[in-house]
JSON list of C-alpha atoms in Angstrom, two decimals:
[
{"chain": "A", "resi": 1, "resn": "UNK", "atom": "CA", "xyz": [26.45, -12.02, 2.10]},
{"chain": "A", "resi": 2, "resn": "UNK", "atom": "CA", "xyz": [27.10, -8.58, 3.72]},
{"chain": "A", "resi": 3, "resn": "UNK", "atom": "CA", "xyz": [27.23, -8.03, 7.55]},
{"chain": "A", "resi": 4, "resn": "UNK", "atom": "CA", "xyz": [24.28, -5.72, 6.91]},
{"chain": "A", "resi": 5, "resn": "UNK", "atom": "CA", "xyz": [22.46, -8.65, 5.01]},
{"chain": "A", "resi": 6, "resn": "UNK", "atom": "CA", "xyz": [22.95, -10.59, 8.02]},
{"chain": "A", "resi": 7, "resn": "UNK", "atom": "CA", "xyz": [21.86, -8.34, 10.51]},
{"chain": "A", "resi": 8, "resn": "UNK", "atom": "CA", "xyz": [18.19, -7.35, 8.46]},
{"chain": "A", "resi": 9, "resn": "UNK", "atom": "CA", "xyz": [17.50, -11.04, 7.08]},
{"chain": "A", "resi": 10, "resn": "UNK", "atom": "CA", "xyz": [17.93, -13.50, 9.48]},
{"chain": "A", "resi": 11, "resn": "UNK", "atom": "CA", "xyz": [16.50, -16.83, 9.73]},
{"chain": "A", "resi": 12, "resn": "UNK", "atom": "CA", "xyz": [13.30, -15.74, 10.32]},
{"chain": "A", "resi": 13, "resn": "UNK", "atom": "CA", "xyz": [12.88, -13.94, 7.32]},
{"chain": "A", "resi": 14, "resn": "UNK", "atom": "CA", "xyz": [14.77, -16.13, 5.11]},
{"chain": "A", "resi": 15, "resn": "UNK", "atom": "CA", "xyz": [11.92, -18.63, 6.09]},
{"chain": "A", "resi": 16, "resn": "UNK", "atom": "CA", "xyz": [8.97, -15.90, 5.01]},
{"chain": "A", "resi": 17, "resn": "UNK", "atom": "CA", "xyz": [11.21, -15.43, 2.22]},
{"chain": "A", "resi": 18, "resn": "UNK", "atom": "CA", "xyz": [10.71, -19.23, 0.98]},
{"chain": "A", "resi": 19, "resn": "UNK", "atom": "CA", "xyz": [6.89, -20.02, 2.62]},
{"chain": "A", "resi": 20, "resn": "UNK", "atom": "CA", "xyz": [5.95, -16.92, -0.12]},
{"chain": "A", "resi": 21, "resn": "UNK", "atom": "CA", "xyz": [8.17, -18.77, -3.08]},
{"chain": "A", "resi": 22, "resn": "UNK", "atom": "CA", "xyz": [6.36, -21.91, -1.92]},
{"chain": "A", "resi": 23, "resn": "UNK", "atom": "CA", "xyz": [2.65, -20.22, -2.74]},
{"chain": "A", "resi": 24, "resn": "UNK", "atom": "CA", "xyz": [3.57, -20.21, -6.62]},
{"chain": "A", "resi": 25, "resn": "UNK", "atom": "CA", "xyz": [4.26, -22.40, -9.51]},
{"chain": "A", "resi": 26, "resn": "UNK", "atom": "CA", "xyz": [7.51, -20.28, -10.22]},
{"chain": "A", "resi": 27, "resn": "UNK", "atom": "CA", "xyz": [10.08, -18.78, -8.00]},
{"chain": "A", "resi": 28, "resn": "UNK", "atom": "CA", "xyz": [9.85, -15.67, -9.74]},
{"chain": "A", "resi": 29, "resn": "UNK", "atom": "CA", "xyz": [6.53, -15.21, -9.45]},
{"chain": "A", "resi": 30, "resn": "UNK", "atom": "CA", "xyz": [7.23, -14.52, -5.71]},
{"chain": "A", "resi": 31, "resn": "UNK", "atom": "CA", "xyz": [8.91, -11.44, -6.21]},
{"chain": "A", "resi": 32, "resn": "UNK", "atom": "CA", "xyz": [6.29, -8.59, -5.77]},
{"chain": "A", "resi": 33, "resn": "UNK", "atom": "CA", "xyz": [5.46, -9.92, -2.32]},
{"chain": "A", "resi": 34, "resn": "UNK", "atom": "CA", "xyz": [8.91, -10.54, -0.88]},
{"chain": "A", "resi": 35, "resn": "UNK", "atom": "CA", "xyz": [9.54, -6.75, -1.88]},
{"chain": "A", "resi": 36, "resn": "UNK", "atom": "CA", "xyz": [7.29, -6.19, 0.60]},
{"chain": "A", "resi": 37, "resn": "UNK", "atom": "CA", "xyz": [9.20, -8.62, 3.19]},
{"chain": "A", "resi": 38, "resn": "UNK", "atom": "CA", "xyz": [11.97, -6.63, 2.28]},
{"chain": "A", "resi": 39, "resn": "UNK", "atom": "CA", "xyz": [10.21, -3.45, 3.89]},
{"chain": "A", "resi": 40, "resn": "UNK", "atom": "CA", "xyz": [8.78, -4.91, 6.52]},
{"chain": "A", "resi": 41, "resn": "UNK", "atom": "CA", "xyz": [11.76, -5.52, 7.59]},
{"chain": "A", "resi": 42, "resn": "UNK", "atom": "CA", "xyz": [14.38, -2.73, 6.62]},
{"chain": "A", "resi": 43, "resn": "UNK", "atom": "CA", "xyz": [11.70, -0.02, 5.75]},
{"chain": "A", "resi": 44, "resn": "UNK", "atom": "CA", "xyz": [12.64, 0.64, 2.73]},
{"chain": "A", "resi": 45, "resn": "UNK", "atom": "CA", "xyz": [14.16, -1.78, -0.32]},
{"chain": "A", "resi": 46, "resn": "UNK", "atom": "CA", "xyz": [17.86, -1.58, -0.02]},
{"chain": "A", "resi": 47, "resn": "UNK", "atom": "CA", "xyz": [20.51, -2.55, -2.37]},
{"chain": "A", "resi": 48, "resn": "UNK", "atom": "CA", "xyz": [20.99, -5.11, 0.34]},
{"chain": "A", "resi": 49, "resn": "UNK", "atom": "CA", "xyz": [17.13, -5.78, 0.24]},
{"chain": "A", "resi": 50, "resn": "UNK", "atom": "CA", "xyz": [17.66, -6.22, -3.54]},
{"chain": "A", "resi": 51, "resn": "UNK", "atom": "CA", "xyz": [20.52, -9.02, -2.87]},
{"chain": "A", "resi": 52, "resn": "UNK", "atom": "CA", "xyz": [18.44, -10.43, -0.68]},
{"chain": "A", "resi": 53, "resn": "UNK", "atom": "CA", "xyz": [15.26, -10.99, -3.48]},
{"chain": "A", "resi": 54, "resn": "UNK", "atom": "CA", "xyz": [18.19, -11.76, -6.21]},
{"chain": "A", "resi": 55, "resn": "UNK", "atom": "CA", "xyz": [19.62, -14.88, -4.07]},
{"chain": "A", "resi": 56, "resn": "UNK", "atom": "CA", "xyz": [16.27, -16.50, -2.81]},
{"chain": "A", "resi": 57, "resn": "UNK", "atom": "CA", "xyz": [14.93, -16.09, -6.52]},
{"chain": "A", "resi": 58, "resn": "UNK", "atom": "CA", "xyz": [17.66, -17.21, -8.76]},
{"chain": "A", "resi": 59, "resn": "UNK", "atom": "CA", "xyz": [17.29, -13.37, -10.14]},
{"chain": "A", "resi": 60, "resn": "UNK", "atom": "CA", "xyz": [19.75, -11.31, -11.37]},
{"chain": "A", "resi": 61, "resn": "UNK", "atom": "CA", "xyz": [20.13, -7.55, -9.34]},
{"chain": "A", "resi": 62, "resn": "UNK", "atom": "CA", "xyz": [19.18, -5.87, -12.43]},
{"chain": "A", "resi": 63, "resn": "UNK", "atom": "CA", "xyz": [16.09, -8.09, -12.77]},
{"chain": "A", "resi": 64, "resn": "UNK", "atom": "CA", "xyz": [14.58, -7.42, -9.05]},
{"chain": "A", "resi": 65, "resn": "UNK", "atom": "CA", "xyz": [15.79, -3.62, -9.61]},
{"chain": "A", "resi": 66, "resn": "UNK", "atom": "CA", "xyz": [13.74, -3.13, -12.41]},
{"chain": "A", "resi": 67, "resn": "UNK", "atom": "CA", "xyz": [11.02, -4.06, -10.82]},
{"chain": "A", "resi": 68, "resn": "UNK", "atom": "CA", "xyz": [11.61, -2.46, -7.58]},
{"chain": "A", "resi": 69, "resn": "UNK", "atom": "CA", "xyz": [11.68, 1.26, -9.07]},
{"chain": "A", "resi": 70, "resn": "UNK", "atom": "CA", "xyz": [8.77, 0.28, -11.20]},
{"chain": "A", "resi": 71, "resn": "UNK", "atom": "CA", "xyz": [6.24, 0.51, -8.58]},
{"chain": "A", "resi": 72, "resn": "UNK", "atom": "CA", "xyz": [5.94, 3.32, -6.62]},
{"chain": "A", "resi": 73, "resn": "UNK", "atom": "CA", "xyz": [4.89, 0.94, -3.01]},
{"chain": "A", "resi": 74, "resn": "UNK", "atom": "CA", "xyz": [8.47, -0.06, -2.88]},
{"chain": "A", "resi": 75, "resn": "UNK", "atom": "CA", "xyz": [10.41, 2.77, -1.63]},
{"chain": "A", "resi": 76, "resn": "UNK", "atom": "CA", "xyz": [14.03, 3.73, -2.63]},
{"chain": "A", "resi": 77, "resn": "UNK", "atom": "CA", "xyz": [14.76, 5.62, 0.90]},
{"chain": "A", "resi": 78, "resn": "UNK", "atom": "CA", "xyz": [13.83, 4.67, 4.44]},
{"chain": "A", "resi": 79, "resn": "UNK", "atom": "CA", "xyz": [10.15, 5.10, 5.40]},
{"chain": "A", "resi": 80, "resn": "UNK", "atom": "CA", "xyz": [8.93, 6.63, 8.46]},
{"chain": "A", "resi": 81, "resn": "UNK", "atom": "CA", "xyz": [6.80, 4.86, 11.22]},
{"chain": "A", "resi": 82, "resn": "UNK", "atom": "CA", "xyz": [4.37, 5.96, 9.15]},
{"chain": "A", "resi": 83, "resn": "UNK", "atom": "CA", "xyz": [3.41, 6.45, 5.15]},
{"chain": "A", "resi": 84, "resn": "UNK", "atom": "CA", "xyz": [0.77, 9.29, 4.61]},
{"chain": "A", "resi": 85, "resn": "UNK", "atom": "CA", "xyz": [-0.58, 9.34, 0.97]},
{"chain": "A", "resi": 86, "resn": "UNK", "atom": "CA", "xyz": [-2.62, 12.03, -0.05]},
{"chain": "A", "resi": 87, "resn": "UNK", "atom": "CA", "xyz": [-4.45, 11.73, -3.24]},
{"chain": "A", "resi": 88, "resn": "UNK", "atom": "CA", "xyz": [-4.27, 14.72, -5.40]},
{"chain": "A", "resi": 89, "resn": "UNK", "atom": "CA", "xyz": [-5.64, 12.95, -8.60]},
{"chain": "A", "resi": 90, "resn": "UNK", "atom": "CA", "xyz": [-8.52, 15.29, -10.70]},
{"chain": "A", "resi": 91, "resn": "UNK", "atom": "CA", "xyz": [-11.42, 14.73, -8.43]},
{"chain": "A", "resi": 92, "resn": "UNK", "atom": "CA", "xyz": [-9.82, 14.74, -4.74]},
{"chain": "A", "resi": 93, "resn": "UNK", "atom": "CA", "xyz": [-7.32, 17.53, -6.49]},
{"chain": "A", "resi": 94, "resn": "UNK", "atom": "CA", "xyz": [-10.60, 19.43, -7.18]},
{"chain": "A", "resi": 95, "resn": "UNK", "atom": "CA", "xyz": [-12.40, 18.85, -3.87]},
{"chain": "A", "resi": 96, "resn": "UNK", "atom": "CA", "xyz": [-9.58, 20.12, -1.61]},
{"chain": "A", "resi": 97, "resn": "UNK", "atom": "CA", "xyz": [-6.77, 17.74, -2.04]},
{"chain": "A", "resi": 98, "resn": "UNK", "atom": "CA", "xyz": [-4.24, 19.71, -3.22]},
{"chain": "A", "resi": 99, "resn": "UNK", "atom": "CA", "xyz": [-4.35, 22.07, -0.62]},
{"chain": "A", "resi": 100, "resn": "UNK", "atom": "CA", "xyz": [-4.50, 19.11, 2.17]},
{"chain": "A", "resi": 101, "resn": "UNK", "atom": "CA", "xyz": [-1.40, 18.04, 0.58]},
{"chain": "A", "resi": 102, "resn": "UNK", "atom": "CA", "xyz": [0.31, 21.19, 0.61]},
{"chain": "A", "resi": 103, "resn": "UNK", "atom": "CA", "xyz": [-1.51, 22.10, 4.11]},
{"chain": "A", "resi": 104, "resn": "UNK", "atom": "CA", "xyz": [0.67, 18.60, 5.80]},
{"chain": "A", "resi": 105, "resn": "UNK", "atom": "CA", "xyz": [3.64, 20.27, 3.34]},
{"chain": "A", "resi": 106, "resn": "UNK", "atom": "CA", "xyz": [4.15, 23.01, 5.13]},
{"chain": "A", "resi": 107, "resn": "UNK", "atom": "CA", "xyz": [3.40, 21.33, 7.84]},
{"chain": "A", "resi": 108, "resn": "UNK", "atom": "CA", "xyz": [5.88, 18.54, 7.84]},
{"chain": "A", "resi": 109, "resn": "UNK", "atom": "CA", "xyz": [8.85, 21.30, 6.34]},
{"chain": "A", "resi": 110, "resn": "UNK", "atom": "CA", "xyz": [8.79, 17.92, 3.70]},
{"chain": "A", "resi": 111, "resn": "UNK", "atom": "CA", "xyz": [8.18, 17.04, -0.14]},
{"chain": "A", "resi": 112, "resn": "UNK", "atom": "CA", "xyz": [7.18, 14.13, -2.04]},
{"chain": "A", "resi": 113, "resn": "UNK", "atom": "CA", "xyz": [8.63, 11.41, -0.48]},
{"chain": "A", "resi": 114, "resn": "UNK", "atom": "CA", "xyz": [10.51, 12.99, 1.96]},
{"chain": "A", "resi": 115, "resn": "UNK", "atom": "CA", "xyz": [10.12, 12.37, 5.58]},
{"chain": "A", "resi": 116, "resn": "UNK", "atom": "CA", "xyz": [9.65, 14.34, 9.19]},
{"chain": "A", "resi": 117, "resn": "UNK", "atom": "CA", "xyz": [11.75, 13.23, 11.85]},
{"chain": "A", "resi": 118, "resn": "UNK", "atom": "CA", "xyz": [14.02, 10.55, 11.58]},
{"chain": "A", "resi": 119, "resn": "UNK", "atom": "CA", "xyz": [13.16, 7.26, 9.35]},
{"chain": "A", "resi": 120, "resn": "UNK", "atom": "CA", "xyz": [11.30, 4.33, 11.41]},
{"chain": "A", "resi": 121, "resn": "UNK", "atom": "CA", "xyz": [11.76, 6.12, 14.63]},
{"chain": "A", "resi": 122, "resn": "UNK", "atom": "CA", "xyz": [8.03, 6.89, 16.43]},
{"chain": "A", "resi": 123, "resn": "UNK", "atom": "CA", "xyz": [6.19, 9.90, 15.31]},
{"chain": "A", "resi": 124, "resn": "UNK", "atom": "CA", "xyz": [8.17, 9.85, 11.73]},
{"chain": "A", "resi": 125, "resn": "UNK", "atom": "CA", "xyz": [6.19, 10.74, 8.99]},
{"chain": "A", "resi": 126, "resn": "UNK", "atom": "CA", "xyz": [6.84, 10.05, 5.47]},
{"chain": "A", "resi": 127, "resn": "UNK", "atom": "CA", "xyz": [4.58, 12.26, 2.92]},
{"chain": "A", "resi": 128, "resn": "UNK", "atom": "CA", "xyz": [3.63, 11.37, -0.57]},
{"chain": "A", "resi": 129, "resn": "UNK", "atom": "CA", "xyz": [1.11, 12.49, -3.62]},
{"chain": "A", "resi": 130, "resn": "UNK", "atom": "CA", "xyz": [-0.74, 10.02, -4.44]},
{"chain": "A", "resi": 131, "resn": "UNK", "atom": "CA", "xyz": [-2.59, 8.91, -7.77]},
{"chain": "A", "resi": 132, "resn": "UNK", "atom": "CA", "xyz": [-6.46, 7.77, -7.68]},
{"chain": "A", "resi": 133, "resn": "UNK", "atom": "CA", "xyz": [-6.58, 5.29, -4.08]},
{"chain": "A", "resi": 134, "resn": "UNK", "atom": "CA", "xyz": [-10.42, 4.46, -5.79]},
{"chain": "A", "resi": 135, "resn": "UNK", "atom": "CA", "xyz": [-12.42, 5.85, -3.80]},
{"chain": "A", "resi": 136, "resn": "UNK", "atom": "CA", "xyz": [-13.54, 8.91, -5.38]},
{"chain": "A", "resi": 137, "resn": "UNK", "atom": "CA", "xyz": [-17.63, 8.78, -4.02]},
{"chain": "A", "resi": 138, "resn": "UNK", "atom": "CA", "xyz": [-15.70, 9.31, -0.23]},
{"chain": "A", "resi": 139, "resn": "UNK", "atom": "CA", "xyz": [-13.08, 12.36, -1.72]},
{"chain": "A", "resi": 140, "resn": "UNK", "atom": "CA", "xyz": [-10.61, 13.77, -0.94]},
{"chain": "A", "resi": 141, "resn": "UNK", "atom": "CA", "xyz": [-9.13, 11.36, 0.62]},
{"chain": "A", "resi": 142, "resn": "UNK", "atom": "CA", "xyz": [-5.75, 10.27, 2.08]},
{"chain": "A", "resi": 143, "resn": "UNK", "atom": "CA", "xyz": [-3.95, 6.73, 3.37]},
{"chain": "A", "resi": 144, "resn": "UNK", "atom": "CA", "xyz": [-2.11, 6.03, 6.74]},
{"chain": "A", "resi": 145, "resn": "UNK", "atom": "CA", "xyz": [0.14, 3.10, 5.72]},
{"chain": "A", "resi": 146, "resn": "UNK", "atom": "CA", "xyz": [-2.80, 2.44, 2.90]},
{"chain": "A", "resi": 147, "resn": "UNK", "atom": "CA", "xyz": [-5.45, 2.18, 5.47]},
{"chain": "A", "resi": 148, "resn": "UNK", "atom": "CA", "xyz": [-8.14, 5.09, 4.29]},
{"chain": "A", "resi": 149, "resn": "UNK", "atom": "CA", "xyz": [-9.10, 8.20, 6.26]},
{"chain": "A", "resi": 150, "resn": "UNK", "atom": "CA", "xyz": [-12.32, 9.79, 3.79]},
{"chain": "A", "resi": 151, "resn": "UNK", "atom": "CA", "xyz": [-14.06, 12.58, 3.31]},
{"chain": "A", "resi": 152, "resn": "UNK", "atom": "CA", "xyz": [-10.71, 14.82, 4.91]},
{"chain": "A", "resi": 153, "resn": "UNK", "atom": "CA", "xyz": [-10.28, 18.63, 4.84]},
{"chain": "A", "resi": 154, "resn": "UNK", "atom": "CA", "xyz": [-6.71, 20.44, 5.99]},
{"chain": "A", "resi": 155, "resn": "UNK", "atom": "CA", "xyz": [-7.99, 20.79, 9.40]},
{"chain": "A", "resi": 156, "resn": "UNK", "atom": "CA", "xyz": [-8.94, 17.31, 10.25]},
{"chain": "A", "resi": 157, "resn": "UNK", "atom": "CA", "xyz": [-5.81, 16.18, 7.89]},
{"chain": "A", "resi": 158, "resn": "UNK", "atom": "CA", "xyz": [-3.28, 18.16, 9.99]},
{"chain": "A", "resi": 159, "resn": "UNK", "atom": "CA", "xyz": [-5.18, 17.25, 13.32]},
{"chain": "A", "resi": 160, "resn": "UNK", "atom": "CA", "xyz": [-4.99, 13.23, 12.16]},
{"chain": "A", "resi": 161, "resn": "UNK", "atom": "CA", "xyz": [-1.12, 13.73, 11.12]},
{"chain": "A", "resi": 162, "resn": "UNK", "atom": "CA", "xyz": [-0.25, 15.51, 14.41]},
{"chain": "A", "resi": 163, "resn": "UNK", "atom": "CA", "xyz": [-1.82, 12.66, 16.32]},
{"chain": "A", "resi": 164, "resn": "UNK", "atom": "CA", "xyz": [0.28, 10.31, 14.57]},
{"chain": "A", "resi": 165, "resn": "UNK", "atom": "CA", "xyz": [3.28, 12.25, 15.45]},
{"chain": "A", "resi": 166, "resn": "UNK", "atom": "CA", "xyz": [2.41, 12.01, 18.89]},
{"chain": "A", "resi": 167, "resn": "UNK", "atom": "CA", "xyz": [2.32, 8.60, 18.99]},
{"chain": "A", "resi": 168, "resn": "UNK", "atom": "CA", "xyz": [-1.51, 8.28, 18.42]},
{"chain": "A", "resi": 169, "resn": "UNK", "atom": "CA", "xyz": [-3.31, 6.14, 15.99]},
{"chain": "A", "resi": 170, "resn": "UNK", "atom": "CA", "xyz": [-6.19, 7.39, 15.15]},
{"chain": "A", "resi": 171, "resn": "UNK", "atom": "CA", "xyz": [-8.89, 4.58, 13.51]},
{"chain": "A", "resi": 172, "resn": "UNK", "atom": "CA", "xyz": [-9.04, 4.88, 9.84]},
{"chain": "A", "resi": 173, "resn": "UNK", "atom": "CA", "xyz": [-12.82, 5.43, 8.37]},
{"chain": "A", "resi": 174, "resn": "UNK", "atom": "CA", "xyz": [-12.81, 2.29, 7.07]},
{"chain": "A", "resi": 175, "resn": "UNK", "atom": "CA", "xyz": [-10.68, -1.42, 7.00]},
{"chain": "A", "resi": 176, "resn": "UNK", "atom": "CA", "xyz": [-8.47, -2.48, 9.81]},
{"chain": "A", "resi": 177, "resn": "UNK", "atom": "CA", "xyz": [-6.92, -0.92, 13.06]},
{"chain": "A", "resi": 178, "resn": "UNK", "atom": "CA", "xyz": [-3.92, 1.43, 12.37]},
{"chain": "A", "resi": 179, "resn": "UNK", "atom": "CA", "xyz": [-0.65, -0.07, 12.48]},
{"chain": "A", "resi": 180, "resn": "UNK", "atom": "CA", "xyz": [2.98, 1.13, 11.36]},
{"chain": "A", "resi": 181, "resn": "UNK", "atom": "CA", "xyz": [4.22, 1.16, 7.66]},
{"chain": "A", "resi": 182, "resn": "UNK", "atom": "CA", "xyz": [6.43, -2.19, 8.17]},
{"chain": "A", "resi": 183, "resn": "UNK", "atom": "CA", "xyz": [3.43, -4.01, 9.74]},
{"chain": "A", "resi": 184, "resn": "UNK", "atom": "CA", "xyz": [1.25, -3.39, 7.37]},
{"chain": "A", "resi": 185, "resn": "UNK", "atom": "CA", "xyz": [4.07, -3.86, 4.88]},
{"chain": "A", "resi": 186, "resn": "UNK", "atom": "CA", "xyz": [3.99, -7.77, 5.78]},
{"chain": "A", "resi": 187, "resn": "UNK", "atom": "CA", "xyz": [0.65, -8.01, 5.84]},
{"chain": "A", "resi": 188, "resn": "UNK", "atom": "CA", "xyz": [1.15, -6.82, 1.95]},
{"chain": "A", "resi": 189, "resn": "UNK", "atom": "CA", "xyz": [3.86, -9.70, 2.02]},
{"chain": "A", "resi": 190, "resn": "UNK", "atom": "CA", "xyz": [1.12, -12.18, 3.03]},
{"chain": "A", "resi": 191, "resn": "UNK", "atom": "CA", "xyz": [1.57, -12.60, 7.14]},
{"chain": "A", "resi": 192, "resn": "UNK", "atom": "CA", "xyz": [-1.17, -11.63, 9.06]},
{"chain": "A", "resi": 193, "resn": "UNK", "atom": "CA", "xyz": [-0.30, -13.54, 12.59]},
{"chain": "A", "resi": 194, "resn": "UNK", "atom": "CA", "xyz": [-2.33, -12.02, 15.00]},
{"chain": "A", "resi": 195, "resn": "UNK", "atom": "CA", "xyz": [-4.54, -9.65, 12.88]},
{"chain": "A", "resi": 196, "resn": "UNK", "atom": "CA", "xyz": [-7.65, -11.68, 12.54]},
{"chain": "A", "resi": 197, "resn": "UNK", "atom": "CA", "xyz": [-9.48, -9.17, 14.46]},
{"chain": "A", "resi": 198, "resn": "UNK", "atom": "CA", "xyz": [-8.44, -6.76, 11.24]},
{"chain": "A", "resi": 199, "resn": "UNK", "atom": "CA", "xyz": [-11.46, -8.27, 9.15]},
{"chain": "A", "resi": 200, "resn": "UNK", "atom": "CA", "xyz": [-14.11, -7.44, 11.94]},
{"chain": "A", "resi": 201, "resn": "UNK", "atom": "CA", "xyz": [-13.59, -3.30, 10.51]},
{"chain": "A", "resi": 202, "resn": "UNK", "atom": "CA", "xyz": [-16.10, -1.65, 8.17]},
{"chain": "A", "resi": 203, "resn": "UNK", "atom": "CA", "xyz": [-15.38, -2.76, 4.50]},
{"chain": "A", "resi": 204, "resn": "UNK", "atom": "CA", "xyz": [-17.41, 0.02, 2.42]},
{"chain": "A", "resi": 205, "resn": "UNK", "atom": "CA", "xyz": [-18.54, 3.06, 3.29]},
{"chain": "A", "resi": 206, "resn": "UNK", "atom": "CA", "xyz": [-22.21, 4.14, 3.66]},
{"chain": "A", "resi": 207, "resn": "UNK", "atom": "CA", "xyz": [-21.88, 6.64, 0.16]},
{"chain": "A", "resi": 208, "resn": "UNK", "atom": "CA", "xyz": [-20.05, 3.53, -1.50]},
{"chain": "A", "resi": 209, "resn": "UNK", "atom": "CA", "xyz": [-23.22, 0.90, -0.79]},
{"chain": "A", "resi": 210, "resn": "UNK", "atom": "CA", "xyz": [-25.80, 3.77, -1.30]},
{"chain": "A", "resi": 211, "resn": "UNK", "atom": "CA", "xyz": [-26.31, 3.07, -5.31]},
{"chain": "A", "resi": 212, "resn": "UNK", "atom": "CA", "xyz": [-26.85, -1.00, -4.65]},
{"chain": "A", "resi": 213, "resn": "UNK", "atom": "CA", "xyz": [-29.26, -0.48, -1.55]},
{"chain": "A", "resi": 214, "resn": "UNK", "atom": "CA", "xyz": [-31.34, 1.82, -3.73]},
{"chain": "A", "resi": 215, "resn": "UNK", "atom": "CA", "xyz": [-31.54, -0.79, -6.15]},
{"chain": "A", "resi": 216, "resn": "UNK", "atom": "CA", "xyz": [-32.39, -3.59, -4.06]},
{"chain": "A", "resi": 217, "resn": "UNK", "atom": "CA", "xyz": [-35.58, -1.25, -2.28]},
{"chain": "A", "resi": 218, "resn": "UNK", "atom": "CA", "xyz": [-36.82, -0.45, -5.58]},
{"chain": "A", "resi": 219, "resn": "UNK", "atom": "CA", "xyz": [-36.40, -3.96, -7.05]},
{"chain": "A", "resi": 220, "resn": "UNK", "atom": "CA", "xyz": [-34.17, -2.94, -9.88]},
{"chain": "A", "resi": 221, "resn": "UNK", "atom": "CA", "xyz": [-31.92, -5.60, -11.27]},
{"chain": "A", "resi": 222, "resn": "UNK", "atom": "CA", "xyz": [-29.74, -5.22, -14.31]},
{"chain": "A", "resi": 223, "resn": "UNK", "atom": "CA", "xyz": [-30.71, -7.21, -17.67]},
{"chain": "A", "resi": 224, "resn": "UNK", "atom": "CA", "xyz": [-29.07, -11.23, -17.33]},
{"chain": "A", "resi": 225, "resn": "UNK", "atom": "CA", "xyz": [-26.85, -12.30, -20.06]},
{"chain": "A", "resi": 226, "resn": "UNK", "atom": "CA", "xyz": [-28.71, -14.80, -21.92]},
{"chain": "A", "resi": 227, "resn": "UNK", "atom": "CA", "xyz": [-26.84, -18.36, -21.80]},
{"chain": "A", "resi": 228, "resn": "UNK", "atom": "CA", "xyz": [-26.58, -18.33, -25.41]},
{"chain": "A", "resi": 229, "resn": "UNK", "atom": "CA", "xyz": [-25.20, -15.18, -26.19]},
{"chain": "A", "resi": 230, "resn": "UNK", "atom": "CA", "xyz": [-22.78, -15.33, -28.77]},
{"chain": "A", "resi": 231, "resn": "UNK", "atom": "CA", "xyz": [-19.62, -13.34, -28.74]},
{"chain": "A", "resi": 232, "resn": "UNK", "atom": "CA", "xyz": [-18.12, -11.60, -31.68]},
{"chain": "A", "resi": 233, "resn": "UNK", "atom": "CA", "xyz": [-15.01, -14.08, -33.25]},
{"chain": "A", "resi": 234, "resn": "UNK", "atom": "CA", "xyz": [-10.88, -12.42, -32.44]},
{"chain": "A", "resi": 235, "resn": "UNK", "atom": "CA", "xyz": [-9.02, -11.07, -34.52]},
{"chain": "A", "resi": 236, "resn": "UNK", "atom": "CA", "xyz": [-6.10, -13.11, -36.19]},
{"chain": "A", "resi": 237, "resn": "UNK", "atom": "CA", "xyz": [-3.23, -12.80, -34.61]},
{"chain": "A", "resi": 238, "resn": "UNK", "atom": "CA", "xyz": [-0.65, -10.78, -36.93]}
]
């Protein structure tokens, strides 16, 4: 083990590191959510980060590193206090996303990826593109640290990114309080000590529910599946 390894992962998160292996049948299994450990703790997943996952696991380097720059939530450089995630998939690219994204761009004096100010420090911004964050009825729309800010323009996106450089966190439209990116980073690792109050913020939007609360005033209600319905035989296996 590395003096750096020893530093990052101490005790502490050695024992996170084996309460997630403990929630699954397999060790391996474990893997995408001590990734996220990994972050919540260095930022970013390091080649020491990758050790780290290889030596709790019984994995080889290569195995944990091929899934680590598989998925584009674990990051190959350090993260600032704060991931912003603009989607600029067909619809939000179409409704104004594209120029939100190149509005905080120009902004930021960052790319893809790339972050303002100085990794994990306060203010620090990391900026990213984004494919579809689902939630194209509320469009465009952007994540802090994958908590959702709808229904943005450039003006309101620039005025929400400032405040987070300032040290501000502004309430996202929907889900729980703002935090930083390696908070909510263990929450994604499966710790959420002293975050019940998250579940108390709005789930779904007003646009999201509007479809369902029509239906239930006018007393639609989609055809049952009869309890008999037969279901077309598979295919043989070739």
């Amino acid at each position: 083990m590395t003096h750096a390894q020893e530093t990052a992962f101490d005790q502490s998160t050695v024992d996170k590191a084996q309460a997630i292996v403990a929630r699954y049948p397999q060790a391996r299994s474990a893997l995408l959510p001590m990734l996220h450990l990994v972050q919540s703790v260095e930022g970013y997943v390091s080649q020491d980060g990758i050790r780290f996952c290889a030596g709790q696991l019984d994995l080889s380097e290569a195995e944990v590193s091929a899934v680590a720059t598989f998925y584009t939530m674990y990051k190959r450089r350090p993260c600032g206090e704060h991931l912003v995630s603009v989607c600029t998939n067909t619809l939000c690219a179409a409704l104004g996303g594209d120029e939100i994204y190149s509005t905080l761009k120009s902004h930021l004096g960052v790319g893809h990826e790339e972050t303002a100010g100085e990794p994990g420090t306060p203010g620090s911004i990391t900026l990213e593109h984004a494919e579809c964050l689902a939630a194209c009825d509320l469009g465009p729309v952007l994540q802090v640290n994958y908590e959702f800010y709808d229904n943005q323009t450039p003006d309101k996106a620039l005025g929400l990114v400032k405040a987070l450089q300032s040290g501000e966190k502004p309430a996202p439209t929907r889900g729980a309080p703002l935090t930083d990116f390696k908070q909510a980073e263990l929450q994604l690792a499966g710790f959420f000590e002293g975050r019940d109050a998250d579940l108390d913020g709005p789930s779904a939007a007003p646009e999201t529910l509007a479809g369902a609360q029509i239906a239930k005033e006018r007393g639609w209600d989609a055809p049952r599946m009869p309890s008999n319905a037969e279901f077309p035989a598979l295919p043989e296996k070739k």
